[in-house]
Amino acid sequence: MTTPVVSIAYHSGYGHTAVIAEAVRAGAAEAGAEVHLIKVDEITDEQWETLDRSDAIVFGSPTYMGTASGAFHVFAEASSKRWFQLAWRDKLAAGFTNSASKSGDKLHTLQFFQILAGQHGMHWVNLGLHPGWNSSTASENDLNRLGVFAGAAAQTNSDEGPEAVHKADVATAGHLGRRVTETAKVFARGSAAA
């Protein structure tokens, strides 16, 4: 079986979301993927081609004013060239985001990613975890401590730097990277059998 190619197309305004992107990368690599980190605000023609040959694309952005960052929106609009060609059809997609507030309307950013993936004809991979930290015996150190199902969500205080990204959120992002890679392997086996 060939090694799945997972690309992480992300924007990070202040470095917090880059920490999450790196955790997704580490999880995907640990599960056996060839992984590419692509900063969408610096994307090159070669990196667009890498996205085109990827088995899965994981979208990432901070949540600013209730949605993905402006830089990510520019990337999403530029992806319309791929949409016309159906270049990303039947690839896997997933997403992650970070904001300062516990909610911060992160779900809207993940839904934006889901709609973008749907427009491209991609298959969405959810987090696949029960919520953590939602009972008296739970802890803020649980995986999926924010209880988000659509993708990996992180919360970092607005007055702290990237080093303060919560370790449980980093671990949750690593889980997402592994899940995307394992799902890509399942899809590859199914395609080979068909």
Tab-separated table of C-alpha atoms in Angstrom:
chain	number	residue	atom	x	y	z
A	1	MET	CA	0.000	0.000	0.000
A	2	THR	CA	1.257	3.474	-0.830
A	3	THR	CA	1.944	6.054	1.853
A	4	PRO	CA	-0.958	8.510	2.202
A	5	VAL	CA	-0.138	12.149	1.467
A	6	VAL	CA	-1.652	14.565	3.979
A	7	SER	CA	-1.298	18.309	3.517
A	8	ILE	CA	-2.117	20.871	6.175
A	9	ALA	CA	-3.199	24.155	4.605
A	10	TYR	CA	-3.299	26.715	7.386
A	11	HIS	CA	-2.904	30.320	8.464
A	12	SER	CA	-1.602	31.441	11.841
A	13	GLY	CA	-1.739	35.102	12.766
A	14	TYR	CA	0.219	35.027	16.025
A	15	GLY	CA	1.688	31.519	16.163
A	16	HIS	CA	-0.986	29.767	18.250
A	17	THR	CA	-2.614	28.049	15.271
A	18	ALA	CA	0.843	27.059	13.977
A	19	VAL	CA	1.308	25.039	17.194
A	20	ILE	CA	-1.933	23.181	16.425
A	21	ALA	CA	-0.864	22.673	12.776
A	22	GLU	CA	2.406	21.136	13.953
A	23	ALA	CA	0.491	18.785	16.271
A	24	VAL	CA	-1.723	17.641	13.386
A	25	ARG	CA	1.448	17.121	11.321
A	26	ALA	CA	3.081	15.073	14.078
A	27	GLY	CA	-0.002	12.879	14.501
A	28	ALA	CA	-0.314	12.266	10.772
A	29	ALA	CA	3.395	11.447	10.446
A	30	GLU	CA	3.218	9.114	13.454
A	31	ALA	CA	0.399	7.229	11.701
A	32	GLY	CA	2.555	6.817	8.578
A	33	ALA	CA	1.661	9.717	6.285
A	34	GLU	CA	3.869	11.852	4.086
A	35	VAL	CA	2.925	15.256	5.514
A	36	HIS	CA	3.248	18.787	4.140
A	37	LEU	CA	2.688	21.987	6.134
A	38	ILE	CA	1.509	24.767	3.820
A	39	LYS	CA	1.126	28.350	5.029
A	40	VAL	CA	-1.734	29.614	2.877
A	41	ASP	CA	-0.612	33.241	3.072
A	42	GLU	CA	2.726	32.231	1.494
A	43	ILE	CA	1.510	29.462	-0.849
A	44	THR	CA	3.553	28.735	-3.983
A	45	ASP	CA	2.600	27.096	-7.278
A	46	GLU	CA	4.511	23.992	-6.159
A	47	GLN	CA	2.484	23.861	-2.950
A	48	TRP	CA	-0.787	24.119	-4.906
A	49	GLU	CA	0.420	21.085	-6.854
A	50	THR	CA	1.177	19.314	-3.567
A	51	LEU	CA	-2.426	19.926	-2.491
A	52	ASP	CA	-3.598	18.527	-5.832
A	53	ARG	CA	-1.688	15.256	-5.277
A	54	SER	CA	-2.652	14.913	-1.607
A	55	ASP	CA	-5.002	12.213	-0.385
A	56	ALA	CA	-6.213	14.506	2.402
A	57	ILE	CA	-6.160	18.237	3.056
A	58	VAL	CA	-6.553	19.514	6.623
A	59	PHE	CA	-7.667	23.146	6.780
A	60	GLY	CA	-6.608	25.322	9.708
A	61	SER	CA	-7.090	28.906	10.766
A	62	PRO	CA	-7.574	30.987	13.862
A	63	THR	CA	-11.132	32.120	14.415
A	64	TYR	CA	-11.258	35.889	14.003
A	65	MET	CA	-14.557	37.724	14.319
A	66	GLY	CA	-16.515	34.477	14.123
A	67	THR	CA	-14.916	32.921	11.051
A	68	ALA	CA	-11.614	31.900	9.499
A	69	SER	CA	-8.990	34.598	9.061
A	70	GLY	CA	-8.944	36.898	6.039
A	71	ALA	CA	-5.779	35.190	4.785
A	72	PHE	CA	-7.536	31.829	4.855
A	73	HIS	CA	-10.536	33.272	3.025
A	74	VAL	CA	-8.190	34.515	0.273
A	75	PHE	CA	-6.822	30.974	-0.057
A	76	ALA	CA	-10.340	29.495	-0.111
A	77	GLU	CA	-11.366	31.833	-2.926
A	78	ALA	CA	-8.182	31.045	-4.860
A	79	SER	CA	-9.032	27.335	-4.587
A	80	SER	CA	-11.907	27.962	-7.015
A	81	LYS	CA	-9.444	27.189	-9.831
A	82	ARG	CA	-9.279	23.658	-8.402
A	83	TRP	CA	-13.077	23.611	-8.046
A	84	PHE	CA	-13.533	24.245	-11.786
A	85	GLN	CA	-11.246	21.300	-12.557
A	86	LEU	CA	-12.701	19.004	-9.829
A	87	ALA	CA	-9.070	18.643	-8.723
A	88	TRP	CA	-9.900	17.904	-5.067
A	89	ARG	CA	-12.975	15.752	-5.665
A	90	ASP	CA	-13.070	12.654	-3.423
A	91	LYS	CA	-10.083	13.733	-1.332
A	92	LEU	CA	-10.464	13.665	2.428
A	93	ALA	CA	-10.777	16.915	4.365
A	94	ALA	CA	-10.642	17.890	8.031
A	95	GLY	CA	-10.095	21.065	10.011
A	96	PHE	CA	-8.868	22.795	13.151
A	97	THR	CA	-9.075	26.230	14.699
A	98	ASN	CA	-8.008	28.256	17.737
A	99	SER	CA	-9.470	31.305	19.454
A	100	ALA	CA	-9.075	33.095	22.765
A	101	SER	CA	-12.574	32.367	24.059
A	102	LYS	CA	-13.824	28.936	25.082
A	103	SER	CA	-16.458	29.099	22.347
A	104	GLY	CA	-15.353	32.089	20.302
A	105	ASP	CA	-17.606	30.860	17.483
A	106	LYS	CA	-14.989	28.262	16.541
A	107	LEU	CA	-17.777	26.010	15.280
A	108	HIS	CA	-18.533	28.536	12.549
A	109	THR	CA	-14.937	28.350	11.318
A	110	LEU	CA	-15.097	24.547	11.217
A	111	GLN	CA	-18.428	24.734	9.370
A	112	PHE	CA	-16.828	27.124	6.878
A	113	PHE	CA	-14.149	24.473	6.272
A	114	GLN	CA	-16.822	21.774	5.909
A	115	ILE	CA	-18.696	23.830	3.310
A	116	LEU	CA	-15.464	24.544	1.427
A	117	ALA	CA	-14.710	20.814	1.412
A	118	GLY	CA	-18.265	20.035	0.312
A	119	GLN	CA	-18.036	22.468	-2.582
A	120	HIS	CA	-14.901	20.667	-3.709
A	121	GLY	CA	-16.643	17.281	-3.418
A	122	MET	CA	-14.343	16.195	-0.584
A	123	HIS	CA	-15.195	13.777	2.246
A	124	TRP	CA	-15.125	15.313	5.745
A	125	VAL	CA	-13.325	13.498	8.564
A	126	ASN	CA	-14.659	14.497	11.973
A	127	LEU	CA	-12.754	14.346	15.249
A	128	GLY	CA	-14.284	11.027	16.302
A	129	LEU	CA	-13.950	11.664	20.036
A	130	HIS	CA	-16.461	11.933	22.832
A	131	PRO	CA	-16.321	15.272	24.639
A	132	GLY	CA	-13.893	15.646	27.487
A	133	TRP	CA	-14.136	17.824	30.600
A	134	ASN	CA	-17.943	17.636	30.813
A	135	SER	CA	-18.440	15.890	34.152
A	136	SER	CA	-17.327	16.304	37.747
A	137	THR	CA	-14.774	13.507	37.306
A	138	ALA	CA	-13.362	14.931	34.062
A	139	SER	CA	-10.426	17.279	33.653
A	140	GLU	CA	-9.345	20.173	31.495
A	141	ASN	CA	-6.517	17.864	30.444
A	142	ASP	CA	-8.917	15.484	28.657
A	143	LEU	CA	-8.765	15.019	24.901
A	144	ASN	CA	-11.464	17.132	23.230
A	145	ARG	CA	-11.753	19.216	26.395
A	146	LEU	CA	-13.859	21.797	24.512
A	147	GLY	CA	-16.359	19.197	23.337
A	148	VAL	CA	-16.189	19.908	19.601
A	149	PHE	CA	-17.061	17.130	17.146
A	150	ALA	CA	-16.520	18.687	13.700
A	151	GLY	CA	-12.749	19.078	14.053
A	152	ALA	CA	-9.988	19.989	16.486
A	153	ALA	CA	-10.658	23.125	18.501
A	154	ALA	CA	-8.193	24.942	20.722
A	155	GLN	CA	-8.426	27.831	23.144
A	156	THR	CA	-5.491	30.042	24.085
A	157	ASN	CA	-5.727	33.136	26.263
A	158	SER	CA	-5.412	36.344	24.265
A	159	ASP	CA	-2.648	37.710	26.482
A	160	GLU	CA	-0.405	34.648	26.169
A	161	GLY	CA	1.910	33.497	23.393
A	162	PRO	CA	2.070	30.266	21.383
A	163	GLU	CA	3.874	28.480	24.240
A	164	ALA	CA	0.595	28.674	26.223
A	165	VAL	CA	-1.464	26.579	23.777
A	166	HIS	CA	-3.150	24.039	26.046
A	167	LYS	CA	-1.465	20.623	26.030
A	168	ALA	CA	-4.853	18.863	25.796
A	169	ASP	CA	-5.631	20.859	22.637
A	170	VAL	CA	-2.246	19.900	21.187
A	171	ALA	CA	-2.968	16.243	21.971
A	172	THR	CA	-6.432	16.528	20.408
A	173	ALA	CA	-4.892	17.946	17.231
A	174	GLY	CA	-2.430	15.055	17.154
A	175	HIS	CA	-5.389	12.693	17.378
A	176	LEU	CA	-6.967	14.436	14.370
A	177	GLY	CA	-3.786	13.982	12.324
A	178	ARG	CA	-3.687	10.268	13.144
A	179	ARG	CA	-7.411	9.866	12.380
A	180	VAL	CA	-7.089	11.554	8.979
A	181	THR	CA	-4.140	9.323	8.075
A	182	GLU	CA	-5.882	6.140	9.197
A	183	THR	CA	-9.005	7.141	7.251
A	184	ALA	CA	-6.860	7.793	4.151
A	185	LYS	CA	-5.459	4.268	4.474
A	186	VAL	CA	-8.983	2.817	4.655
A	187	PHE	CA	-10.036	4.805	1.572
A	188	ALA	CA	-6.938	3.618	-0.314
A	189	ARG	CA	-7.680	-0.025	0.526
A	190	GLY	CA	-11.285	0.433	-0.604
A	191	SER	CA	-10.196	2.009	-3.890
A	192	ALA	CA	-7.715	-0.794	-4.513
A	193	ALA	CA	-10.412	-3.398	-3.852
A	194	ALA	CA	-12.862	-1.683	-6.190
